[in-house]
PDB file of C-alpha atoms in Angstrom:
ATOM      1  CA  MET A   5      87.329 105.172 117.950  1.00  0.00           C
ATOM      2  CA  ASP A   6      90.240 104.661 115.554  1.00  0.00           C
ATOM      3  CA  SER A   7      92.746 107.370 114.643  1.00  0.00           C
ATOM      4  CA  VAL A   8      91.082 108.014 111.273  1.00  0.00           C
ATOM      5  CA  THR A   9      87.686 108.613 112.926  1.00  0.00           C
ATOM      6  CA  ALA A  10      89.205 110.799 115.620  1.00  0.00           C
ATOM      7  CA  LEU A  11      91.094 112.838 113.048  1.00  0.00           C
ATOM      8  CA  SER A  12      88.102 113.189 110.740  1.00  0.00           C
ATOM      9  CA  THR A  13      86.134 115.120 113.373  1.00  0.00           C
ATOM     10  CA  LYS A  14      88.606 117.988 113.145  1.00  0.00           C
ATOM     11  CA  GLU A  15      88.313 120.431 110.255  1.00  0.00           C
ATOM     12  CA  PRO A  16      91.505 122.406 109.539  1.00  0.00           C
ATOM     13  CA  SER A  17      91.168 125.407 107.291  1.00  0.00           C
ATOM     14  CA  HIS A  18      93.526 124.391 104.504  1.00  0.00           C
ATOM     15  CA  GLN A  19      96.084 122.026 105.965  1.00  0.00           C
ATOM     16  CA  PRO A  20      98.771 120.879 103.473  1.00  0.00           C
ATOM     17  CA  ILE A  21      99.247 117.154 102.967  1.00  0.00           C
ATOM     18  CA  GLU A  22     102.398 115.760 104.564  1.00  0.00           C
ATOM     19  CA  CYS A  23     103.822 112.367 103.658  1.00  0.00           C
ATOM     20  CA  ASN A  24     102.601 109.451 105.811  1.00  0.00           C
ATOM     21  CA  LYS A  25     100.344 111.731 107.884  1.00  0.00           C
ATOM     22  CA  PRO A  26      96.527 111.538 107.720  1.00  0.00           C
ATOM     23  CA  THR A  27      95.143 114.859 106.487  1.00  0.00           C
ATOM     24  CA  VAL A  28      91.544 116.119 106.389  1.00  0.00           C
ATOM     25  CA  ILE A  29      90.354 117.757 103.175  1.00  0.00           C
ATOM     26  CA  CYS A  30      86.879 119.314 102.942  1.00  0.00           C
ATOM     27  CA  LEU A  31      85.579 120.063  99.455  1.00  0.00           C
ATOM     28  CA  PRO A  32      82.362 121.975  98.718  1.00  0.00           C
ATOM     29  CA  SER A  33      79.797 120.347  96.462  1.00  0.00           C
ATOM     30  CA  ASP A  34      80.131 120.889  92.759  1.00  0.00           C
ATOM     31  CA  PRO A  35      76.850 120.859  90.796  1.00  0.00           C
ATOM     32  CA  ASP A  36      78.738 119.948  87.608  1.00  0.00           C
ATOM     33  CA  ASN A  37      80.698 116.995  89.050  1.00  0.00           C
ATOM     34  CA  ASP A  38      79.228 114.480  91.488  1.00  0.00           C
ATOM     35  CA  ASP A  39      82.675 112.873  91.686  1.00  0.00           C
ATOM     36  CA  PHE A  40      84.242 116.166  92.893  1.00  0.00           C
ATOM     37  CA  GLY A  41      86.695 115.987  89.998  1.00  0.00           C
ATOM     38  CA  ILE A  42      88.630 112.944  91.218  1.00  0.00           C
ATOM     39  CA  GLU A  43      88.986 109.543  89.637  1.00  0.00           C
ATOM     40  CA  LEU A  44      89.595 106.671  92.029  1.00  0.00           C
ATOM     41  CA  THR A  45      91.311 103.329  91.563  1.00  0.00           C
ATOM     42  CA  GLY A  46      92.237 100.310  93.670  1.00  0.00           C
ATOM     43  CA  GLY A  47      90.038  99.029  96.451  1.00  0.00           C
ATOM     44  CA  CYS A  48      90.103  96.091  98.790  1.00  0.00           C
ATOM     45  CA  HIS A  49      89.781  93.563  95.950  1.00  0.00           C
ATOM     46  CA  SER A  50      92.663  95.005  93.914  1.00  0.00           C
ATOM     47  CA  TYR A  51      96.353  94.217  94.260  1.00  0.00           C
ATOM     48  CA  MET A  52      96.772  97.685  95.772  1.00  0.00           C
ATOM     49  CA  GLY A  53      94.471  96.833  98.687  1.00  0.00           C
ATOM     50  CA  GLU A  54      93.619 100.514  99.155  1.00  0.00           C
ATOM     51  CA  VAL A  55      91.514 103.118  97.395  1.00  0.00           C
ATOM     52  CA  CYS A  56      93.576 105.917  95.979  1.00  0.00           C
ATOM     53  CA  VAL A  57      93.313 108.922  93.709  1.00  0.00           C
ATOM     54  CA  CYS A  58      94.128 108.058  90.109  1.00  0.00           C
ATOM     55  CA  LYS A  59      93.474 111.483  88.576  1.00  0.00           C
ATOM     56  CA  VAL A  60      92.406 114.999  89.573  1.00  0.00           C
ATOM     57  CA  TYR A  61      90.482 116.717  86.766  1.00  0.00           C
ATOM     58  CA  THR A  62      91.194 120.341  85.895  1.00  0.00           C
ATOM     59  CA  ASP A  63      88.367 122.827  86.456  1.00  0.00           C
ATOM     60  CA  SER A  64      87.059 120.805  89.421  1.00  0.00           C
ATOM     61  CA  VAL A  65      86.754 121.668  93.111  1.00  0.00           C
ATOM     62  CA  SER A  66      89.526 119.176  93.860  1.00  0.00           C
ATOM     63  CA  TYR A  67      91.845 120.787  91.326  1.00  0.00           C
ATOM     64  CA  ARG A  68      91.059 124.299  92.619  1.00  0.00           C
ATOM     65  CA  ASP A  69      91.717 123.151  96.205  1.00  0.00           C
ATOM     66  CA  GLY A  70      95.178 122.127  95.003  1.00  0.00           C
ATOM     67  CA  ARG A  71      96.044 119.486  97.574  1.00  0.00           C
ATOM     68  CA  LEU A  72      94.928 116.118  96.139  1.00  0.00           C
ATOM     69  CA  LYS A  73      97.370 114.346  93.856  1.00  0.00           C
ATOM     70  CA  ARG A  74      97.572 111.076  92.003  1.00  0.00           C
ATOM     71  CA  GLY A  75      98.516 108.343  94.467  1.00  0.00           C
ATOM     72  CA  ASP A  76      96.915 109.882  97.560  1.00  0.00           C
ATOM     73  CA  VAL A  77      95.306 107.092  99.608  1.00  0.00           C
ATOM     74  CA  LEU A  78      91.722 107.590 100.829  1.00  0.00           C
ATOM     75  CA  LEU A  79      91.475 106.599 104.479  1.00  0.00           C
ATOM     76  CA  SER A  80      87.890 107.787 104.926  1.00  0.00           C
ATOM     77  CA  VAL A  81      85.075 109.522 103.072  1.00  0.00           C
ATOM     78  CA  ASN A  82      82.598 111.542 105.160  1.00  0.00           C
ATOM     79  CA  GLY A  83      83.641 109.584 108.280  1.00  0.00           C
ATOM     80  CA  LYS A  84      83.301 106.142 106.621  1.00  0.00           C
ATOM     81  CA  SER A  85      86.523 104.125 106.638  1.00  0.00           C
ATOM     82  CA  MET A  86      87.762 103.045 103.205  1.00  0.00           C
ATOM     83  CA  LYS A  87      89.952 100.315 104.684  1.00  0.00           C
ATOM     84  CA  LYS A  88      87.790  97.392 103.524  1.00  0.00           C
ATOM     85  CA  CYS A  89      85.901  99.142 100.721  1.00  0.00           C
ATOM     86  CA  SER A  90      85.741  98.061  97.119  1.00  0.00           C
ATOM     87  CA  LEU A  91      86.361 100.611  94.394  1.00  0.00           C
ATOM     88  CA  GLU A  92      82.609 100.758  93.687  1.00  0.00           C
ATOM     89  CA  GLU A  93      81.810 101.445  97.354  1.00  0.00           C
ATOM     90  CA  ALA A  94      84.387 104.237  97.473  1.00  0.00           C
ATOM     91  CA  ARG A  95      83.061 105.831  94.261  1.00  0.00           C
ATOM     92  CA  SER A  96      79.530 105.636  95.626  1.00  0.00           C
ATOM     93  CA  ALA A  97      80.578 107.242  98.936  1.00  0.00           C
ATOM     94  CA  VAL A  98      82.100 110.184  97.041  1.00  0.00           C
ATOM     95  CA  ALA A  99      79.204 110.536  94.567  1.00  0.00           C
ATOM     96  CA  ASN A 100      76.557 110.380  97.300  1.00  0.00           C
ATOM     97  CA  SER A 101      78.148 113.060  99.420  1.00  0.00           C
ATOM     98  CA  PRO A 102      75.346 115.470 100.374  1.00  0.00           C
ATOM     99  CA  HIS A 103      76.987 118.911 100.334  1.00  0.00           C
ATOM    100  CA  THR A 104      80.579 118.912 101.539  1.00  0.00           C
ATOM    101  CA  LEU A 105      82.933 116.037 100.850  1.00  0.00           C
ATOM    102  CA  GLN A 106      85.221 115.305 103.778  1.00  0.00           C
ATOM    103  CA  LEU A 107      88.201 113.119 102.921  1.00  0.00           C
ATOM    104  CA  VAL A 108      90.965 111.862 105.153  1.00  0.00           C
ATOM    105  CA  VAL A 109      93.944 111.059 102.940  1.00  0.00           C
ATOM    106  CA  ARG A 110      97.514 109.837 103.333  1.00  0.00           C
ATOM    107  CA  ARG A 111     100.308 110.613 100.897  1.00  0.00           C
ATOM    108  CA  ASP A 112     103.047 108.055 100.438  1.00  0.00           C
ATOM    109  CA  PRO A 113     106.584 109.345  99.767  1.00  0.00           C
ATOM    110  CA  ASP A 114     106.671 107.400  96.469  1.00  0.00           C
ATOM    111  CA  PRO A 115     103.073 107.077  95.229  1.00  0.00           C
ATOM    112  CA  LEU A 116     104.112 105.135  92.116  1.00  0.00           C
ATOM    113  CA  THR A 117     104.766 102.103  94.319  1.00  0.00           C
ATOM    114  CA  LEU A 118     100.991 101.910  94.866  1.00  0.00           C
ATOM    115  CA  PHE A 119     100.422 101.315  91.178  1.00  0.00           C
ATOM    116  CA  THR A 120     102.788  98.399  90.807  1.00  0.00           C
ATOM    117  CA  SER A 121     103.073  94.972  92.333  1.00  0.00           C
ATOM    118  CA  ILE A 122     106.374  93.608  93.589  1.00  0.00           C
ATOM    119  CA  GLU A 123     105.417  90.157  92.312  1.00  0.00           C
ATOM    120  CA  GLU A 124     107.068  88.892  89.162  1.00  0.00           C
ATOM    121  CA  PRO A 125     104.541  88.263  86.381  1.00  0.00           C
ATOM    122  CA  LYS A 126     103.716  84.565  86.041  1.00  0.00           C
ATOM    123  CA  ILE A 127     101.417  84.639  83.051  1.00  0.00           C
ATOM    124  CA  PHE A 128     101.727  86.677  79.889  1.00  0.00           C
ATOM    125  CA  ILE A 129      98.835  86.918  77.455  1.00  0.00           C
ATOM    126  CA  THR A 130      98.267  88.775  74.239  1.00  0.00           C
ATOM    127  CA  VAL A 131      94.864  90.223  73.512  1.00  0.00           C
ATOM    128  CA  GLU A 132      93.272  92.148  70.669  1.00  0.00           C
ATOM    129  CA  LEU A 133      90.752  94.819  71.545  1.00  0.00           C
ATOM    130  CA  TRP A 134      88.259  95.970  68.942  1.00  0.00           C
ATOM    131  CA  ARG A 135      86.044  99.011  68.905  1.00  0.00           C
ATOM    132  CA  THR A 136      83.015  99.584  66.703  1.00  0.00           C
ATOM    133  CA  HIS A 137      83.455 103.371  66.855  1.00  0.00           C
ATOM    134  CA  ILE A 138      86.556 105.504  67.289  1.00  0.00           C
ATOM    135  CA  ASN A 139      85.084 107.250  70.381  1.00  0.00           C
ATOM    136  CA  GLU A 140      84.106 104.005  72.077  1.00  0.00           C
ATOM    137  CA  PRO A 141      86.214 103.243  75.178  1.00  0.00           C
ATOM    138  CA  LEU A 142      88.161 100.009  75.299  1.00  0.00           C
ATOM    139  CA  GLY A 143      87.229  99.313  78.926  1.00  0.00           C
ATOM    140  CA  ILE A 144      90.820  99.037  80.074  1.00  0.00           C
ATOM    141  CA  SER A 145      93.180 101.384  81.874  1.00  0.00           C
ATOM    142  CA  LEU A 146      96.929 101.099  81.367  1.00  0.00           C
ATOM    143  CA  MET A 147      99.796 102.755  83.204  1.00  0.00           C
ATOM    144  CA  GLU A 148     103.434 102.848  82.191  1.00  0.00           C
ATOM    145  CA  ARG A 149     106.138 102.795  84.801  1.00  0.00           C
ATOM    146  CA  LYS A 150     109.507 103.948  83.517  1.00  0.00           C
ATOM    147  CA  ASP A 151     112.058 101.137  83.127  1.00  0.00           C
ATOM    148  CA  VAL A 152     109.547  98.552  84.417  1.00  0.00           C
ATOM    149  CA  GLY A 153     106.784  98.200  81.823  1.00  0.00           C
ATOM    150  CA  VAL A 154     103.123  98.762  81.162  1.00  0.00           C
ATOM    151  CA  PHE A 155     100.528  97.573  83.675  1.00  0.00           C
ATOM    152  CA  VAL A 156      96.780  97.048  83.503  1.00  0.00           C
ATOM    153  CA  THR A 157      95.325  99.089  86.369  1.00  0.00           C
ATOM    154  CA  TRP A 158      91.670  98.101  85.811  1.00  0.00           C
ATOM    155  CA  MET A 159      89.345  96.453  83.302  1.00  0.00           C
ATOM    156  CA  VAL A 160      85.635  96.485  82.645  1.00  0.00           C
ATOM    157  CA  SER A 161      84.372  92.919  82.558  1.00  0.00           C
TER     158      SER A 161
END
């Protein structure tokens, strides 16, 4: 039994998240949001190598709980390790949670480092994206890091 599995069997009442320490968060089901109000990014196939919280939506159970923040790393979902999970597998694990969502998360001291690579860019390309309707999504997510630049965090292929 690894430390994440051992930790995930305990259920603290409302333990705050401390940096670099696995923390259990239990969220009740939300009939309006099968994603519990969190948007995930990363995954084992991304440069980040981990699944992490990209956004916590207001008026969601996650927002009302008040502990999850952008950059928190998901170590497990309902006892299933996220270590080798793709983004799709992690999203599915959250969405298919029966009643209560149990997360084990870790907070890094500087979560912005998760969203950037230390590698120097080798290829630069210019693209034009066209939409047929103003409300149509572009299928791309960008993130700006101050004094570093703009990064593509994910794309729909």
